[in-house]
């Protein structure tokens, strides 16, 4: 088969699959006659078959490694770590990305600047397509433009929502936070789970990852539709999100469903959705997805659980909190204030027992490269935007103050300190919505990891907890 024929066949197959998607009864029948793996293969032929090879190789590598080094000790745990949020305990395997305290995040060994340079871009675009980082995290390879296009097509083909989810979204009260709506809608999408169905049908556990893959592809495809429906319902009087264009990439379809037609905003979204995708496995959202998935909950349930963690103010909601902080600052001091005034404002915040949102990190010990990437974008596209200038002034003033407190381990900004100001510039002023964008992106990393979790056959997670008395006895305190 020539490349062109393959592409045509794959396009035809995705179209057929999209139709089946709407007719679950037909799909159910097809599953029951065990033709599912074949159908999945034709949907995203390249990625699926590459994954199959990579998984077989990696399973072998892990098996050999464990057979020789399985009983080797890799660390000790202190009482403080047990009380202290398990900081630094090496207890999870995550293949998709790694977080170095000094260097920041790398995705399969590639830093953010490398990803921005190497990953395929949209025609005429400068920022990487998030489809590319998903491919990279799944396979470890930088994809070609054709490969990335095949992912865009597959996602466009599965973007439809089940009607009960649309009804549910349209009936949520407007005071229900966008993150609660997002998580609830994702949970309700699990009517579509092919993994849950396959498990109930008793498929062999060595094939779990294939169903996880298919569910994850469909879930990622649906997230922009869910997110855009929430946005339109809350901030645009429920106006229509319009139709998905199968020739557009994931981000372009998303911004158009949101109702934004500035190509620069779409470029920002491509960058945003790429850099927020993964931050190794121990953060609240990633760890939650992994944990819930270890009970063999399907990707919809597992991811929704992770989103409830992302919705916390110390994690993803911090991007909303940063804008609340900046808005309060502007209301009190105006958009131009002296460094001295800003210092007083920050000290007042700290003395009232609140955190400075967007600053600090449990692992990082320098400015977050995701902050830097967004700062570079701002310097290029909105250098004179007053709120960007304020964000830069905060970057200068806050770190020395946090250091002065003597307790903050990382005084530098994290990703959330910068994302909101970019969205504000392009007219997305609704700060309560910002974490939903983070969530759409985070799906790429945590679902890629979830597929690998099942490929590696990782068991149900169940660490040992202790009572204080038990701990005291253990260390000889009583
Ligand atoms: N402002 C004020 N105090 C801070 C602080 C900040 N930005 N960052 C840390 N601290 C405080 C902690 O609250 C803690 O105080 P107590 O000892 O009184 O409890 C102390 O400094 C030590 O904390 P740490 O070891 O430096 O940081 P942790 O690993 O415990 O927490 C984080 C990390 C991100 C929760 C924390 O830095 C924070 O609350 N930052 C603000 C919220 C934020 O930006 N979160 C987003 C993180 C990125 C993400 O996940 O999206």
XYZ file of C-alpha atoms and ligand atoms in Angstrom:
529
model
C 0.000 0.000 0.000
C 1.436 3.423 -0.938
C 1.638 6.176 1.676
C -1.230 8.010 0.004
C -3.381 4.901 -0.065
C -2.571 4.244 3.555
C -3.587 7.770 4.441
C -6.826 7.511 2.478
C -7.583 4.192 4.108
C -6.828 5.579 7.535
C -9.065 8.619 6.833
C -11.858 6.332 5.650
C -11.394 4.118 8.717
C -11.500 7.087 11.121
C -14.712 8.286 9.467
C -16.260 4.844 9.831
C -15.125 4.747 13.412
C -16.660 8.159 14.124
C -19.947 6.839 12.827
C -19.683 3.743 15.001
C -18.930 6.062 17.906
C -22.358 7.606 17.543
C -23.953 4.206 17.295
C -22.817 2.491 20.392
C -25.128 -0.419 19.871
C -23.251 -1.302 16.671
C -19.954 -0.836 18.472
C -21.121 -3.036 21.302
C -21.964 -5.713 18.787
C -18.583 -5.345 17.131
C -16.827 -5.714 20.467
C -18.839 -8.724 21.330
C -17.513 -10.433 18.210
C -13.973 -9.467 19.282
C -13.135 -7.308 16.285
C -12.168 -4.318 18.461
C -8.361 -4.580 18.302
C -8.516 -4.630 14.496
C -10.687 -1.525 14.415
C -8.386 0.350 16.767
C -5.365 -0.497 14.632
C -6.889 1.066 11.537
C -7.907 4.194 13.458
C -4.406 5.368 14.337
C -2.373 2.779 12.585
C 1.107 4.193 13.104
C 0.935 5.216 16.742
C -0.759 2.011 17.827
C 1.654 -0.296 16.052
C 4.686 1.705 17.188
C 3.365 1.471 20.759
C 2.998 -2.274 20.428
C 6.669 -2.636 19.530
C 7.897 -0.183 22.169
C 5.832 -1.855 24.871
C 7.196 -5.310 24.067
C 10.783 -3.975 24.209
C 10.216 -2.046 27.423
C 8.432 -4.909 29.173
C 11.504 -7.056 28.466
C 13.870 -4.360 29.731
C 11.898 -3.884 32.972
C 11.651 -7.648 33.533
C 15.396 -8.112 33.143
C 16.155 -5.094 35.309
C 13.877 -6.302 38.095
C 15.191 -9.843 37.950
C 18.717 -8.577 38.767
C 18.115 -5.401 40.804
C 14.617 -5.987 42.195
C 15.749 -6.225 45.829
C 18.208 -3.297 45.720
C 17.523 -0.538 48.290
C 17.043 2.925 46.716
C 16.436 5.121 49.737
C 15.476 5.496 53.358
C 12.326 7.093 54.696
C 12.338 9.458 57.646
C 9.520 10.205 60.064
C 9.471 13.789 58.717
C 8.885 12.532 55.185
C 5.911 10.484 56.343
C 4.356 13.566 57.967
C 5.672 15.861 55.217
C 3.693 14.866 52.148
C 6.156 12.092 51.208
C 8.592 14.643 49.699
C 11.548 13.012 48.023
C 10.462 9.398 48.536
C 11.178 7.508 45.326
C 8.092 5.350 45.076
C 6.604 5.709 41.600
C 7.551 4.785 38.046
C 6.592 7.360 35.397
C 8.114 7.016 31.946
C 6.661 10.081 30.201
C 8.597 12.883 31.887
C 11.108 13.616 34.629
C 11.421 16.666 36.893
C 14.895 17.780 37.901
C 14.938 20.394 40.702
C 17.478 22.544 38.842
C 16.784 21.833 35.179
C 13.000 21.548 35.341
C 10.848 19.207 33.332
C 12.061 17.011 30.494
C 9.690 14.967 28.351
C 11.401 11.684 27.474
C 14.688 13.538 27.893
C 13.709 16.639 25.882
C 13.601 20.018 27.655
C 10.928 22.616 26.888
C 13.249 24.663 24.604
C 14.108 21.441 22.738
C 10.444 20.509 22.410
C 9.629 23.987 21.111
C 12.329 23.587 18.520
C 11.907 19.959 17.483
C 8.213 19.116 17.656
C 6.129 19.633 14.479
C 4.276 22.915 14.119
C 1.129 24.012 12.322
C 1.645 25.498 8.869
C 3.138 28.957 9.385
C 3.176 28.415 13.154
C 6.070 28.739 15.582
C 4.882 26.811 18.611
C 4.770 23.004 18.890
C 1.550 21.094 18.345
C 0.426 19.327 21.548
C -0.289 16.240 19.453
C 3.491 15.991 19.076
C 4.260 15.984 22.779
C 1.631 13.300 23.292
C 3.360 11.169 20.653
C 6.737 11.884 22.234
C 5.526 10.962 25.728
C 3.915 7.749 24.506
C 6.716 6.495 22.280
C 9.897 8.367 23.267
C 10.265 9.503 19.627
C 9.934 12.967 18.131
C 7.121 12.472 15.596
C 7.058 13.598 11.976
C 4.502 16.149 10.754
C 2.557 13.326 9.086
C 2.406 11.360 12.312
C 1.184 14.398 14.200
C -1.456 15.023 11.541
C -2.732 11.469 11.976
C -3.267 12.201 15.682
C -5.061 15.496 14.892
C -7.350 13.584 12.536
C -8.075 10.828 15.047
C -8.899 13.395 17.736
C -11.108 15.432 15.395
C -12.983 12.233 14.507
C -13.835 11.488 18.154
C -14.656 14.975 19.428
C -18.428 14.413 19.656
C -19.972 14.160 23.115
C -22.620 11.626 24.101
C -25.967 13.414 24.224
C -26.475 12.753 27.954
C -23.229 14.653 28.664
C -24.361 17.644 26.597
C -27.693 17.632 28.449
C -25.890 17.414 31.767
C -23.535 20.305 30.910
C -26.417 22.448 29.708
C -28.269 21.896 32.968
C -25.484 22.724 35.410
C -26.168 25.845 37.481
C -23.948 28.789 36.539
C -22.483 28.949 40.047
C -20.995 25.430 39.702
C -17.251 25.996 39.239
C -15.981 25.213 35.706
C -13.613 22.580 37.155
C -16.489 20.782 38.897
C -18.423 20.817 35.625
C -15.358 19.564 33.761
C -14.723 16.689 36.142
C -18.399 15.672 36.330
C -18.748 15.656 32.529
C -15.611 13.532 32.149
C -16.951 11.041 34.684
C -20.255 10.852 32.823
C -18.404 10.130 29.555
C -17.441 6.737 30.938
C -20.551 5.326 29.299
C -18.196 5.256 26.298
C -15.406 3.295 27.956
C -14.250 0.399 25.825
C -11.884 -0.649 28.618
C -14.735 -1.018 31.142
C -16.686 -3.049 28.596
C -13.712 -5.208 27.653
C -12.940 -5.840 31.338
C -16.546 -6.865 31.974
C -16.292 -9.170 28.950
C -13.225 -10.769 30.511
C -10.461 -9.864 28.057
C -6.924 -10.967 28.938
C -4.932 -8.514 31.069
C -2.082 -8.365 28.568
C -4.424 -6.484 26.227
C -5.601 -3.906 28.787
C -3.272 -1.234 27.462
C -4.893 -1.410 24.024
C -8.305 -0.535 25.442
C -6.722 2.129 27.650
C -5.127 3.568 24.531
C -8.429 3.687 22.683
C -10.288 5.236 25.642
C -7.502 7.778 26.154
C -7.525 8.825 22.496
C -11.284 9.331 22.614
C -11.219 11.116 25.949
C -8.501 13.543 24.806
C -10.529 14.121 21.643
C -13.599 15.042 23.687
C -11.947 17.339 26.243
C -11.905 20.522 24.116
C -15.595 19.959 23.310
C -16.453 19.575 26.994
C -14.299 22.576 27.916
C -15.717 24.778 25.138
C -19.295 23.838 26.048
C -18.628 24.875 29.641
C -17.096 28.158 28.461
C -19.946 28.998 26.089
C -22.582 28.096 28.669
C -21.007 30.181 31.404
C -19.640 33.169 29.514
C -21.280 33.262 26.069
C -24.973 32.595 26.843
C -24.794 28.998 25.684
C -24.078 29.910 22.054
C -23.117 27.024 19.773
C -19.575 25.646 19.802
C -19.877 24.952 16.064
C -18.609 21.951 14.163
C -15.263 20.204 14.393
C -13.071 20.658 11.305
C -11.254 17.406 10.556
C -8.500 19.353 8.780
C -7.660 21.471 11.797
C -5.336 20.539 14.646
C -6.584 19.926 18.182
C -5.777 23.452 19.445
C -7.228 25.208 16.403
C -10.502 23.326 16.798
C -10.468 24.143 20.505
C -9.971 27.914 20.092
C -12.585 28.028 17.376
C -15.085 26.171 19.597
C -14.266 28.625 22.394
C -15.113 31.436 19.958
C -11.629 32.940 19.437
C -10.371 33.563 15.919
C -7.041 35.325 16.507
C -4.343 32.973 15.094
C -1.930 34.240 17.752
C -4.284 33.023 20.480
C -4.313 29.617 18.802
C -0.507 29.670 18.774
C -0.542 30.539 22.473
C -2.932 27.648 23.075
C -0.580 25.236 21.245
C 2.254 26.331 23.515
C 0.034 26.293 26.610
C -1.372 22.823 25.915
C 2.130 21.487 25.260
C 3.925 22.814 28.326
C 1.208 22.034 30.891
C 0.906 18.417 29.752
C 3.073 16.569 32.262
C 5.253 17.140 35.332
C 6.401 13.616 36.175
C 4.321 11.314 38.361
C 4.258 12.607 41.948
C 2.190 15.787 41.566
C -1.391 15.613 42.802
C -3.149 15.278 39.420
C -0.708 12.754 37.914
C -0.464 10.695 41.076
C -4.242 10.615 41.472
C -4.821 9.399 37.925
C -2.182 6.712 38.434
C -3.618 5.685 41.813
C -7.239 5.500 40.699
C -6.206 3.757 37.487
C -4.361 1.133 39.521
C -7.762 -0.106 40.731
C -8.481 -0.676 37.005
C -10.931 2.218 36.934
C -11.255 3.256 33.306
C -9.467 6.374 31.947
C -12.608 8.537 32.261
C -12.948 7.802 35.978
C -9.214 7.996 36.623
C -8.733 11.267 34.787
C -11.794 12.882 36.392
C -10.328 12.030 39.806
C -7.064 13.716 38.813
C -9.001 16.812 37.737
C -10.520 17.112 41.199
C -6.956 17.310 42.519
C -5.917 19.817 39.863
C -8.823 21.977 41.072
C -7.074 22.588 44.420
C -5.550 26.057 45.040
C -2.103 24.659 45.862
C -2.033 22.834 42.518
C -3.721 23.826 39.224
C -6.166 26.336 40.673
C -3.117 28.485 41.468
C -3.374 29.976 37.955
C -6.797 31.344 38.904
C -5.449 32.421 42.296
C -2.620 34.364 40.623
C -5.139 36.434 38.691
C -7.202 36.986 41.830
C -3.995 38.171 43.540
C -3.064 40.489 40.644
C -6.595 41.882 40.401
C -6.586 42.634 44.126
C -3.187 44.257 43.744
C -4.386 46.460 40.867
C -7.555 47.401 42.751
C -5.494 48.445 45.754
C -2.452 50.039 44.134
C -3.323 50.577 40.458
C -1.551 48.863 37.551
C 1.600 50.910 38.115
C 3.049 50.808 41.596
C 6.493 51.216 43.120
C 8.586 48.239 44.203
C 8.177 49.428 47.801
C 4.371 49.401 47.544
C 4.489 45.963 45.966
C 6.754 44.655 48.746
C 4.311 45.922 51.390
C 1.430 44.230 49.568
C 3.303 40.888 49.430
C 4.287 41.068 53.115
C 0.686 41.866 54.024
C -0.419 38.751 52.116
C 2.154 36.570 53.901
C 1.406 38.025 57.341
C -2.282 37.284 56.892
C -1.331 33.605 56.591
C -1.837 33.282 52.825
C 0.562 32.017 50.177
C 1.796 34.070 47.228
C 0.154 32.088 44.426
C 2.332 31.043 41.508
C 5.488 30.965 43.613
C 7.220 27.986 45.216
C 7.331 24.332 44.275
C 7.623 20.971 45.977
C 10.428 19.798 43.656
C 11.716 22.702 41.542
C 14.469 24.872 42.952
C 14.728 27.441 40.194
C 12.430 29.436 37.916
C 10.095 26.996 36.204
C 11.076 26.564 32.522
C 7.349 26.638 31.779
C 7.277 30.164 33.280
C 10.242 31.102 31.103
C 8.591 29.753 27.942
C 5.500 31.859 28.646
C 7.626 34.884 29.481
C 9.423 34.511 26.157
C 6.062 34.363 24.393
C 4.974 37.535 26.214
C 8.226 39.373 25.434
C 7.666 38.591 21.777
C 3.940 39.210 21.425
C 2.849 41.533 24.246
C 5.907 43.288 25.681
C 4.013 46.494 26.499
C 0.916 44.936 28.053
C 0.644 46.629 31.497
C -0.329 43.404 33.272
C 2.714 41.630 31.811
C 4.879 44.452 33.154
C 3.312 43.925 36.562
C 3.966 40.162 36.365
C 7.625 40.978 35.570
C 7.793 43.362 38.518
C 6.362 40.665 40.806
C 9.091 38.295 39.482
C 11.694 40.822 40.640
C 10.128 41.630 44.031
C 8.686 38.353 45.355
C 11.642 35.885 45.408
C 13.795 37.916 47.876
C 10.781 38.280 50.186
C 10.024 34.559 50.141
C 13.713 33.876 50.854
C 13.556 36.310 53.758
C 10.756 34.289 55.374
C 13.422 31.614 55.889
C 11.050 28.736 55.310
C 10.083 28.727 51.624
C 12.321 26.177 49.889
C 11.819 27.536 46.383
C 11.218 31.288 46.075
C 10.923 31.204 42.274
C 7.807 31.360 40.098
C 6.089 28.242 38.779
C 4.005 27.818 35.623
C 0.880 29.322 37.160
C 2.487 32.713 37.799
C 2.449 33.503 34.087
C -0.327 31.716 32.247
C -3.220 33.991 33.249
C -1.697 37.225 31.994
C -1.336 35.761 28.482
C -4.970 34.708 28.445
C -6.010 38.154 29.684
C -4.140 39.780 26.808
C -6.070 37.772 24.222
C -9.390 38.607 25.852
C -10.022 35.488 27.902
C -10.734 37.369 31.126
C -12.690 34.678 32.959
C -10.121 33.555 35.512
C -12.333 30.857 37.100
C -11.990 29.041 33.796
C -8.204 28.950 33.591
C -7.690 25.625 35.369
C -9.923 23.914 32.798
C -7.324 24.785 30.144
C -4.632 23.309 32.416
C -6.786 20.180 32.737
C -7.237 19.756 28.980
C -3.461 19.842 28.637
C -2.697 17.632 31.643
C -4.681 14.819 30.006
C -1.874 14.298 27.502
C 0.733 13.337 30.070
C -1.333 11.502 32.633
C -3.219 9.433 30.072
C 0.006 8.545 28.243
C 1.271 7.375 31.644
C -1.908 5.464 32.354
C -1.512 3.517 29.106
C 2.047 2.647 30.153
C 0.856 1.673 33.639
C -1.355 -0.994 32.114
C 1.295 -1.990 29.573
C 3.710 -2.628 32.440
C 1.017 -4.454 34.388
C 1.543 -2.242 37.460
C -0.510 -3.563 40.372
C -3.091 -1.844 42.543
C -1.329 0.826 44.616
C -1.402 0.226 48.327
C 1.325 1.827 50.484
C 1.435 1.178 54.234
C 0.051 3.844 56.561
C 0.940 4.149 60.238
C -0.631 5.624 63.345
C 1.493 8.124 65.267
C 1.723 5.549 68.028
C 2.851 2.908 65.562
C 5.503 5.250 64.194
C 6.691 6.084 67.712
C 7.073 2.400 68.505
C 8.838 1.792 65.207
C 11.575 4.349 65.932
C 11.859 3.467 69.627
C 10.233 6.679 70.919
C 7.961 4.676 73.213
N 3.910 31.754 49.591
C 3.923 31.665 50.924
N 4.409 30.633 51.622
C 4.914 29.620 50.905
C 4.952 29.634 49.508
C 4.406 30.746 48.846
N 4.350 30.827 47.517
N 5.514 28.472 49.075
C 5.816 27.760 50.180
N 5.433 28.450 51.280
C 5.512 28.019 52.670
C 4.693 26.753 52.851
O 3.305 27.073 52.983
C 5.329 26.170 54.082
O 4.855 26.916 55.182
P 4.559 26.198 56.611
O 5.859 25.562 57.022
O 4.133 27.322 57.483
O 3.502 25.190 56.345
C 6.796 26.501 53.886
O 6.840 27.633 52.980
C 7.612 25.382 53.310
O 6.997 24.959 52.111
P 7.879 24.369 50.904
O 8.530 23.132 51.394
O 8.740 25.441 50.326
O 6.759 24.067 49.816
P 5.801 22.780 49.714
O 6.528 21.729 48.974
O 5.233 22.410 51.026
O 4.611 23.361 48.845
C 3.626 24.559 47.064
C 4.747 23.618 47.469
C 3.631 24.726 45.546
C 2.291 23.948 47.482
C 3.854 25.911 47.749
O 5.057 26.472 47.289
C 2.724 26.887 47.542
O 1.747 26.848 48.303
N 2.808 27.799 46.520
C 1.726 28.676 46.178
C 0.648 27.934 45.429
C 1.100 27.559 44.038
O 1.647 28.364 43.298
N 0.828 26.318 43.636
C 1.094 25.854 42.255
C 2.251 24.870 42.165
C 2.442 24.397 40.760
C 1.314 23.490 40.351
O 1.189 22.397 40.911
O 0.523 23.869 39.491
